[in-house]
Amino acid sequence: MNVLDFVNAFFSDSAHWHGYDGIPQRLLEHVQYTLMALGLAAAIGLPVGLLTGHTGRGGNAVAFVATAARALPSFGLLVLIAVVVGIGLLPVMIPLVVLAIPPILVTTYEAVRSVDPSPVDAARGMGMRESSILFRVELPVALPLVLSGLRSAAIQVVSTATIAAYVSLGGIGRYIIDGLYQRDYEKVVGGATLVALLALVTLAVFWAAERLAVSPGVRRR
Amino acid sequence: MNGFFDIPSDLGNTYFGLIGLHLREALLPVLAGLLLALPVAQLCVRFRWLYPPVLGVTTVFYAVPSLAVFVVLIDYTGQTELTVMIPLALYSLVVLVPAIVDGVRSVPEETLAASTAMGFGPVRRYLQVQLPIAVPAILAGLRVAVSASISLVSVGALIGNQGALGNLLADAQKYGRPELAVNSVLTTAVLAVACDAALVLARNLLTPWMPRGRRQRPKEAAVRQERPGPKKAAAR
C-alpha cells in the first residue's frame, strides 16, 4: 500500500467521521488550540514588535529574545512542563506560544523598521501624534509583512499543535500519536493529510485577509 | 540538581556523545538542504514563474508534522538516523529557498551590469558577485533553519531512541526524573544558541565589507531593507 491508499482508506472509513474521535471533533479541537496559541503570541509579539519597530530601540533585545525562543525545543518544553506541573492545557500552550512569538515579533519589528522614512517624516511635520503615525502611516505600509509573519507563525503552530496529543489532549495529533502506538499507518497518514489540508486553509485565510486588509496603494508595489 | 548529568545507561551514550549525535542529526540535514536549495533558488531567480509554486509545495511539506513523516518513513528507512534527517532536510528547504532567492534578487542591477561589463560570464558572476552579496540573507536563513533543526531532532525520541538529547525526555518520564528533562531542554537550547553564534561569526568573517558597530547598524539595515522589503511582501 502506498501513501495515497492510506489516505483513501482513512477518509472513506465512515467511523472516522462521527463521535468523540471523529474528524470534525478533532479538527475543531485542533483549530481551538491553534487560535488560542496564536492569539496569545500575537497579543505579546505584535505590540512589542510595533513599539520597538517604531522607536527603533531594542532591536538587539528583540533579536536576542527571538533567538532564545527559537532555541527552545517545543517537544522538550512540552514533556518538561508535563513532567513538572502535570498533564493539561498549560504544557501545550507554553511551547506553542514560545514557538509562535519569534516569527511574529521579528517580522513586525522588521516591517515597521523598513517603512520608507519620508512619509513618516511628512506625517510628523503635519503634526500627527506618534500613536497616529504608528497606526495610520507605518502600520498600513508594514501590514503585508506583518501578516506574513503571522502567517508563518500560524503554519508552524498548526503543524506543532499535534504534540498536544502526546499529553493526552485532543486535536488531529491524536490520529498520529494513536496510530504510532497502534502501528496503524492509515491513521498516521490520515492525520498528517488533515494537518497539511488545515495548513493550506490557513494559507488561504491569510491570502484573503491580505486582500481585505491591505490598502490597494500598498499592495500594488 | 542531583544526577543532572547522570545519563541512564539504556541510552548507551555519554552526555557528550549525545551532544555529538544531536549535532550530527541536526546539522547534516541543513547542509543537505543548503546544497539542494542553492540550485532550486537559482532556478527560481532565473524563471520567475517557478517561485510561487515552489514556495507553495515547500510550505505544504513544512506543515506536515515531523512525527507523521517519521512514522511514514519508518517503513522505508527503519528506525535509523536517516528517518529523522530526511524531514529535517525538507524543512530547512522551506526557510533556505526564499532566503537565497531574496538575497540573490536584492543584488543591485548596477552591480550586475558592472560585473558584466568587466567581462564576467554568468557562472563567474553568480559565484563571485551575486552569491557573496547574498551571504547576509543566506546566513539569516541558515540561522533559522539550524535553530529549528536542532529543536526538532528531539521528536525523534518518539520513534525509538533516535532523538539524541530528546531521548533524555523519554527517560525523564520512564524513570520519573524531571532533572533529565531539564537537562535535555537546556542542553538543546544552549546548542542552538552556540550554533547561532557560530553562524553570526561566520557571517562577519564572510562579509568584511559590511559596516560594523552599533551606531551604523540601524541606518545600514534601513537602506538594505528598502529594496527587498515591499518586493518580498508582494512575492509572498
Coordinates of C-alpha atoms in Angstrom, one line a residue:
Chain A
M1 CA 0.0 0.0 0.0
N2 CA 1.3 3.4 -0.8
V3 CA 0.6 6.7 0.9
L4 CA -2.4 7.5 -1.3
D5 CA -4.1 4.2 -0.4
F6 CA -3.7 5.0 3.2
V7 CA -5.3 8.5 2.7
N8 CA -8.1 7.0 0.7
A9 CA -8.8 4.2 3.3
F10 CA -8.7 6.8 6.2
F11 CA -11.1 9.2 4.7
S12 CA -13.6 6.6 3.3
D13 CA -14.0 4.9 6.6
S14 CA -17.2 6.3 7.9
A15 CA -16.2 5.5 11.5
H16 CA -13.7 8.3 11.3
W17 CA -16.4 10.9 10.7
H18 CA -18.6 10.6 13.8
G19 CA -18.4 11.0 17.5
Y20 CA -15.7 11.8 20.1
D21 CA -12.8 10.6 17.9
G22 CA -14.4 11.8 14.7
I23 CA -12.6 14.1 12.2
P24 CA -15.0 17.2 12.8
Q25 CA -14.4 17.0 16.6
R26 CA -10.6 16.6 16.2
L27 CA -10.4 19.4 13.7
L28 CA -12.4 21.7 16.0
E29 CA -10.0 20.9 18.9
H30 CA -7.0 21.5 16.7
V31 CA -8.3 24.8 15.5
Q32 CA -9.1 25.9 19.1
Y33 CA -5.5 25.1 20.2
T34 CA -4.1 26.9 17.2
L35 CA -6.2 30.0 17.6
M36 CA -5.6 30.2 21.4
A37 CA -1.8 29.9 21.0
L38 CA -1.7 32.3 18.0
G39 CA -3.9 34.8 19.9
L40 CA -1.6 34.7 22.9
A41 CA 1.5 35.0 20.8
A42 CA 0.1 37.9 18.8
A43 CA -1.0 39.7 22.0
I44 CA 2.6 39.6 23.1
G45 CA 4.5 39.8 19.9
L46 CA 2.6 42.5 17.9
P47 CA 2.6 45.3 20.5
V48 CA 6.3 44.7 21.4
G49 CA 7.2 44.5 17.7
L50 CA 5.3 47.6 16.8
L51 CA 6.8 49.6 19.6
T52 CA 10.4 48.6 19.1
G53 CA 10.0 49.0 15.3
H54 CA 8.5 52.5 15.7
T55 CA 11.1 53.7 18.2
G56 CA 14.0 51.8 16.6
R57 CA 15.1 50.9 20.1
G58 CA 15.5 47.5 21.5
G59 CA 16.3 45.9 18.1
N60 CA 19.1 43.8 19.6
A61 CA 16.9 42.8 22.5
V62 CA 14.2 41.6 20.0
A63 CA 16.8 39.6 18.1
F64 CA 18.0 38.1 21.3
V65 CA 14.6 37.1 22.6
A66 CA 13.7 35.6 19.2
T67 CA 16.9 33.6 19.1
A68 CA 16.4 32.3 22.6
A69 CA 12.8 31.4 22.0
R70 CA 13.7 29.6 18.8
A71 CA 16.4 27.7 20.6
L72 CA 13.9 26.1 23.0
P73 CA 12.7 22.7 21.6
S74 CA 8.8 22.7 21.6
F75 CA 8.7 18.9 22.2
G76 CA 11.2 19.2 25.0
L77 CA 9.3 22.0 26.7
L78 CA 6.0 20.0 26.4
V79 CA 7.5 17.0 28.2
L80 CA 9.3 19.1 30.7
I81 CA 6.3 21.1 31.7
A82 CA 4.1 18.0 31.7
V83 CA 6.6 16.2 34.0
V84 CA 6.7 19.2 36.4
V85 CA 3.1 20.5 36.5
G86 CA 1.2 17.5 35.2
I87 CA -1.0 17.0 32.2
G88 CA -3.3 19.7 30.9
L89 CA -3.6 22.6 28.5
L90 CA -0.7 24.6 30.1
P91 CA 2.1 22.2 28.8
V92 CA 0.6 22.5 25.3
M93 CA 0.1 26.3 25.3
I94 CA 3.5 27.3 26.6
P95 CA 5.6 25.6 23.8
L96 CA 3.2 26.7 21.1
V97 CA 3.2 30.3 22.2
V98 CA 7.0 30.2 22.6
L99 CA 7.1 28.8 19.0
A100 CA 4.9 31.5 17.6
I101 CA 6.4 34.6 19.2
P102 CA 9.7 34.8 17.2
P103 CA 8.3 35.0 13.7
I104 CA 5.6 37.5 14.8
L105 CA 8.0 39.6 16.8
V106 CA 10.9 39.7 14.3
T107 CA 8.8 40.3 11.2
T108 CA 6.7 43.0 12.9
Y109 CA 9.8 44.8 14.1
E110 CA 11.5 44.5 10.6
A111 CA 8.3 45.5 8.8
V112 CA 7.8 48.8 10.8
R113 CA 11.5 49.4 10.7
S114 CA 11.7 49.2 6.9
V115 CA 8.9 51.6 6.2
D116 CA 10.0 54.4 4.0
P117 CA 11.1 57.2 6.3
S118 CA 9.9 60.1 4.1
P119 CA 6.1 59.7 4.6
V120 CA 6.8 59.2 8.3
D121 CA 8.6 62.5 8.4
A122 CA 5.9 64.1 6.4
A123 CA 3.3 62.9 8.9
R124 CA 5.4 64.2 11.8
G125 CA 5.7 67.5 10.0
M126 CA 1.9 67.7 9.6
G127 CA 1.7 67.4 13.4
M128 CA 0.4 63.9 13.7
R129 CA 0.9 62.3 17.1
E130 CA 3.3 59.4 17.5
S131 CA 0.5 57.0 18.0
S132 CA -1.4 58.1 14.9
I133 CA 1.9 57.9 12.9
L134 CA 2.3 54.3 14.1
F135 CA -1.2 53.2 13.4
R136 CA -2.2 55.4 10.4
V137 CA 1.1 55.6 8.5
E138 CA 3.6 52.9 9.4
L139 CA 1.2 50.0 10.2
P140 CA -0.7 50.2 6.9
V141 CA 2.5 50.2 4.9
A142 CA 4.0 47.4 7.0
L143 CA 0.9 45.3 7.0
P144 CA 1.8 42.8 4.2
L145 CA 5.0 41.9 6.0
V146 CA 3.3 41.8 9.5
L147 CA 0.7 39.4 8.0
S148 CA 3.4 37.2 6.5
G149 CA 5.0 36.9 10.0
L150 CA 1.6 36.0 11.5
R151 CA 1.1 33.5 8.6
S152 CA 4.4 31.6 9.2
A153 CA 3.7 31.5 12.9
A154 CA 0.2 30.1 12.2
I155 CA 1.6 27.4 9.9
Q156 CA 4.1 26.4 12.5
V157 CA 1.5 26.3 15.2
V158 CA -0.9 24.3 13.1
S159 CA 1.8 21.7 12.5
T160 CA 3.2 21.6 16.0
A161 CA -0.2 21.6 17.8
T162 CA -0.2 17.8 17.0
I163 CA 2.1 17.4 20.1
A164 CA -1.0 18.2 22.3
A165 CA -2.0 14.6 21.8
Y166 CA 1.2 13.5 23.5
V167 CA -0.1 14.8 26.8
S168 CA -3.4 13.1 26.2
L169 CA -5.3 16.2 24.8
G170 CA -7.2 16.1 21.6
G171 CA -6.6 17.6 18.2
I172 CA -5.5 16.0 14.9
G173 CA -2.4 14.8 16.7
R174 CA -4.5 12.1 18.3
Y175 CA -4.6 10.2 15.0
I176 CA -0.8 10.5 14.6
I177 CA 0.1 9.5 18.2
D178 CA -2.5 6.8 18.4
G179 CA -1.6 5.5 15.0
L180 CA 2.0 5.4 16.0
Y181 CA 1.3 3.2 19.1
Q182 CA -1.2 1.0 17.4
R183 CA 1.1 0.6 14.3
D184 CA -1.9 1.9 12.3
Y185 CA -0.3 3.8 9.4
E186 CA -3.7 4.6 7.9
K187 CA -4.4 6.8 10.9
V188 CA -1.0 8.4 10.9
V189 CA -1.1 9.3 7.2
G190 CA -4.7 10.4 7.5
G191 CA -3.8 12.7 10.4
A192 CA -0.8 14.1 8.5
T193 CA -3.1 14.8 5.5
L194 CA -5.6 16.6 7.7
V195 CA -2.8 18.8 9.1
A196 CA -1.5 19.6 5.6
L197 CA -5.0 20.5 4.5
L198 CA -5.5 22.7 7.5
A199 CA -2.2 24.5 6.7
L200 CA -3.5 25.1 3.2
V201 CA -6.7 26.5 4.6
T202 CA -4.6 28.7 6.8
L203 CA -2.7 30.0 3.8
A204 CA -6.0 30.7 2.1
V205 CA -7.3 32.6 5.1
F206 CA -4.2 34.8 5.2
W207 CA -4.4 35.4 1.5
A208 CA -8.0 36.6 1.9
A209 CA -7.0 38.7 4.9
E210 CA -4.3 40.4 2.9
R211 CA -6.8 41.1 0.1
L212 CA -9.2 42.6 2.5
A213 CA -6.9 44.5 4.9
V214 CA -4.0 45.8 2.8
S215 CA -4.8 49.0 1.1
P216 CA -4.6 48.9 -2.7
G217 CA -2.0 51.6 -2.8
V218 CA 0.4 49.4 -0.7
R219 CA -0.4 46.2 -2.5
R220 CA 0.4 47.4 -5.9
R221 CA 4.1 47.9 -5.2
Chain B
M1 CA 20.2 19.3 40.9
N2 CA 21.2 15.8 41.8
G3 CA 22.0 13.4 38.9
F4 CA 21.7 16.1 36.4
F5 CA 24.5 14.6 34.2
D6 CA 23.8 11.1 35.3
I7 CA 22.7 9.7 31.9
P8 CA 20.7 6.4 32.2
S9 CA 22.6 3.5 30.7
D10 CA 19.8 2.5 28.3
L11 CA 20.8 5.3 26.0
G12 CA 24.1 3.7 25.5
N13 CA 25.9 7.0 25.3
T14 CA 27.7 9.6 27.4
Y15 CA 26.4 13.2 27.8
F16 CA 28.9 14.5 25.2
G17 CA 28.2 11.5 23.0
L18 CA 24.6 12.6 22.9
I19 CA 25.6 16.2 22.1
G20 CA 27.7 15.0 19.2
L21 CA 24.9 12.8 17.9
H22 CA 22.4 15.6 18.3
L23 CA 24.6 18.0 16.3
R24 CA 25.1 15.4 13.5
E25 CA 21.4 14.6 13.3
A26 CA 20.5 18.4 13.2
L27 CA 23.3 19.9 11.0
L28 CA 23.8 17.3 8.3
P29 CA 20.1 17.8 7.1
V30 CA 20.6 21.6 7.0
L31 CA 23.8 21.0 4.9
A32 CA 21.9 18.8 2.5
G33 CA 19.1 21.3 2.4
L34 CA 21.5 24.1 1.5
L35 CA 23.1 22.0 -1.3
L36 CA 19.6 21.3 -2.6
A37 CA 18.3 24.9 -2.1
L38 CA 21.1 26.6 -4.0
P39 CA 20.2 25.2 -7.4
V40 CA 16.5 25.3 -6.7
A41 CA 16.7 29.0 -5.7
Q42 CA 18.9 29.8 -8.8
L43 CA 16.2 28.3 -11.0
C44 CA 13.5 30.4 -9.2
V45 CA 15.6 33.5 -9.8
R46 CA 16.1 32.6 -13.5
F47 CA 12.5 31.6 -14.1
R48 CA 10.2 33.9 -12.1
W49 CA 7.1 31.9 -12.6
L50 CA 8.7 29.0 -10.8
Y51 CA 8.9 30.7 -7.4
P52 CA 5.3 30.8 -6.2
P53 CA 4.6 27.0 -6.9
V54 CA 8.0 26.1 -5.3
L55 CA 7.1 28.1 -2.3
G56 CA 3.6 26.5 -2.1
V57 CA 4.9 23.0 -2.3
T58 CA 7.6 23.5 0.3
T59 CA 5.1 25.2 2.6
V60 CA 2.8 22.2 2.4
F61 CA 5.8 19.9 3.2
Y62 CA 6.6 22.2 6.2
A63 CA 3.1 21.9 7.5
V64 CA 3.2 18.1 7.8
P65 CA 4.1 17.4 11.4
S66 CA 7.6 15.9 11.7
L67 CA 6.3 13.0 13.8
A68 CA 3.9 11.9 11.0
V69 CA 6.8 12.0 8.4
F70 CA 9.0 9.9 10.8
V71 CA 6.3 7.3 11.2
V72 CA 5.7 7.0 7.4
L73 CA 9.4 6.8 6.7
I74 CA 10.0 4.0 9.2
D75 CA 8.6 1.6 6.6
Y76 CA 11.3 2.5 4.2
T77 CA 14.3 3.6 6.2
G78 CA 13.7 1.8 9.5
Q79 CA 14.3 3.2 13.0
T80 CA 17.6 4.9 11.9
E81 CA 19.0 8.4 12.0
L82 CA 18.1 8.8 8.3
T83 CA 14.4 8.7 9.2
V84 CA 14.9 11.8 11.4
M85 CA 17.2 13.5 9.0
I86 CA 15.1 13.3 5.8
P87 CA 12.2 15.5 7.1
L88 CA 14.6 17.9 8.7
A89 CA 16.3 18.4 5.3
L90 CA 12.9 19.1 3.7
Y91 CA 12.0 21.6 6.4
S92 CA 15.3 23.5 6.0
L93 CA 14.5 23.9 2.3
V94 CA 11.4 26.0 3.2
V95 CA 13.5 28.5 5.0
L96 CA 16.6 28.4 2.7
V97 CA 15.0 28.7 -0.7
P98 CA 13.2 32.1 0.0
A99 CA 16.3 33.3 1.8
I100 CA 18.6 32.6 -1.1
V101 CA 16.1 33.9 -3.7
D102 CA 15.5 37.2 -1.8
G103 CA 19.3 37.5 -1.3
V104 CA 20.2 37.0 -4.9
R105 CA 17.4 39.2 -6.1
S106 CA 18.5 42.0 -3.8
V107 CA 21.7 42.4 -5.7
P108 CA 21.5 45.9 -7.3
E109 CA 21.1 46.0 -11.1
E110 CA 24.1 48.4 -11.5
T111 CA 26.3 45.9 -9.7
L112 CA 25.3 43.2 -12.1
A113 CA 25.8 45.4 -15.1
A114 CA 29.2 46.5 -13.8
S115 CA 30.4 42.9 -13.4
T116 CA 29.1 42.0 -16.9
A117 CA 31.0 45.0 -18.3
M118 CA 34.1 43.7 -16.5
G119 CA 33.8 40.5 -18.6
F120 CA 32.3 38.2 -16.0
G121 CA 30.4 35.2 -17.5
P122 CA 27.1 34.1 -15.9
V123 CA 28.7 31.4 -13.8
R124 CA 31.6 33.5 -12.5
R125 CA 29.2 36.4 -11.9
Y126 CA 26.9 34.2 -9.9
L127 CA 29.8 32.7 -7.8
Q128 CA 31.8 35.9 -7.3
V129 CA 29.2 38.7 -7.3
Q130 CA 25.7 37.5 -6.6
L131 CA 26.4 34.8 -4.0
P132 CA 28.7 36.9 -1.8
I133 CA 26.3 39.8 -1.8
A134 CA 23.5 37.4 -0.9
V135 CA 25.6 36.0 2.1
P136 CA 23.9 38.0 4.8
A137 CA 20.4 36.9 3.6
I138 CA 21.5 33.3 3.2
L139 CA 23.1 33.3 6.7
A140 CA 19.9 34.7 8.2
G141 CA 18.0 31.8 6.6
L142 CA 20.6 29.3 7.9
R143 CA 20.3 30.7 11.4
V144 CA 16.5 30.0 11.4
A145 CA 17.0 26.6 9.7
V146 CA 19.7 25.5 12.2
S147 CA 17.8 26.5 15.3
A148 CA 14.6 24.8 14.1
S149 CA 16.5 21.6 13.1
I150 CA 18.3 21.4 16.5
S151 CA 15.0 21.8 18.3
L152 CA 13.2 19.2 16.1
V153 CA 15.7 16.3 16.5
S154 CA 14.2 15.7 19.9
V155 CA 10.9 14.5 18.4
G156 CA 12.9 11.5 17.1
A157 CA 12.7 10.1 20.6
L158 CA 9.1 9.0 19.8
I159 CA 10.2 6.6 17.1
G160 CA 12.6 4.7 19.3
N161 CA 15.8 6.2 20.6
Q162 CA 16.6 8.4 17.6
G163 CA 16.2 11.7 19.3
A164 CA 19.7 12.1 20.7
L165 CA 19.2 14.6 23.5
G166 CA 15.5 14.1 23.1
N167 CA 15.9 10.6 24.4
L168 CA 16.5 12.1 27.8
L169 CA 12.9 13.3 27.8
A170 CA 11.6 9.8 27.3
D171 CA 13.8 8.6 30.2
A172 CA 12.7 11.5 32.4
Q173 CA 9.2 10.1 32.1
K174 CA 10.2 6.5 32.3
Y175 CA 12.2 6.9 35.5
G176 CA 10.4 9.8 37.0
R177 CA 13.5 12.1 36.9
P178 CA 12.4 15.6 35.9
E179 CA 16.0 16.8 36.0
L180 CA 16.7 14.8 32.9
A181 CA 14.0 16.7 31.0
V182 CA 15.5 20.0 32.3
N183 CA 18.9 18.8 31.1
S184 CA 17.6 17.9 27.7
V185 CA 15.8 21.2 27.1
L186 CA 18.6 23.3 28.5
T187 CA 21.4 21.5 26.6
T188 CA 19.4 21.6 23.3
A189 CA 18.8 25.4 23.8
V190 CA 22.4 26.0 24.6
L191 CA 23.5 24.0 21.5
A192 CA 21.1 26.1 19.3
V193 CA 22.4 29.4 20.7
A194 CA 26.0 28.2 20.3
C195 CA 25.4 27.3 16.6
D196 CA 23.6 30.6 16.1
A197 CA 26.6 32.5 17.5
A198 CA 28.9 30.4 15.2
L199 CA 26.8 31.4 12.2
V200 CA 26.9 35.1 13.2
L201 CA 30.7 34.8 13.4
A202 CA 30.8 33.2 10.0
R203 CA 28.7 36.0 8.6
N204 CA 31.0 38.6 10.0
L205 CA 34.0 36.8 8.6
L206 CA 32.4 36.2 5.2
T207 CA 31.2 39.8 4.8
P208 CA 34.2 42.0 5.7
W209 CA 32.8 44.9 3.7
M210 CA 29.7 45.3 5.9
P211 CA 29.7 48.2 8.3
R212 CA 30.3 47.1 11.9
G213 CA 29.4 48.7 15.2
R214 CA 26.2 49.6 16.8
R215 CA 25.9 53.2 15.6
Q216 CA 25.9 52.4 11.9
R217 CA 23.7 49.3 12.0
P218 CA 20.1 50.8 12.0
K219 CA 20.9 53.1 9.0
E220 CA 22.5 50.2 7.1
A221 CA 19.6 47.9 7.9
A222 CA 17.1 50.5 6.8
V223 CA 18.9 51.0 3.5
R224 CA 19.2 47.3 2.8
Q225 CA 15.6 46.6 3.8
E226 CA 14.2 49.2 1.4
R227 CA 14.8 47.1 -1.7
P228 CA 13.7 43.6 -0.7
G229 CA 11.0 44.8 1.7
P230 CA 8.0 45.6 -0.4
K231 CA 9.0 43.2 -3.1
K232 CA 9.2 40.4 -0.5
A233 CA 5.7 41.3 0.6
A234 CA 4.4 41.2 -2.9
A235 CA 6.0 37.9 -3.7
R236 CA 4.6 36.0 -0.8

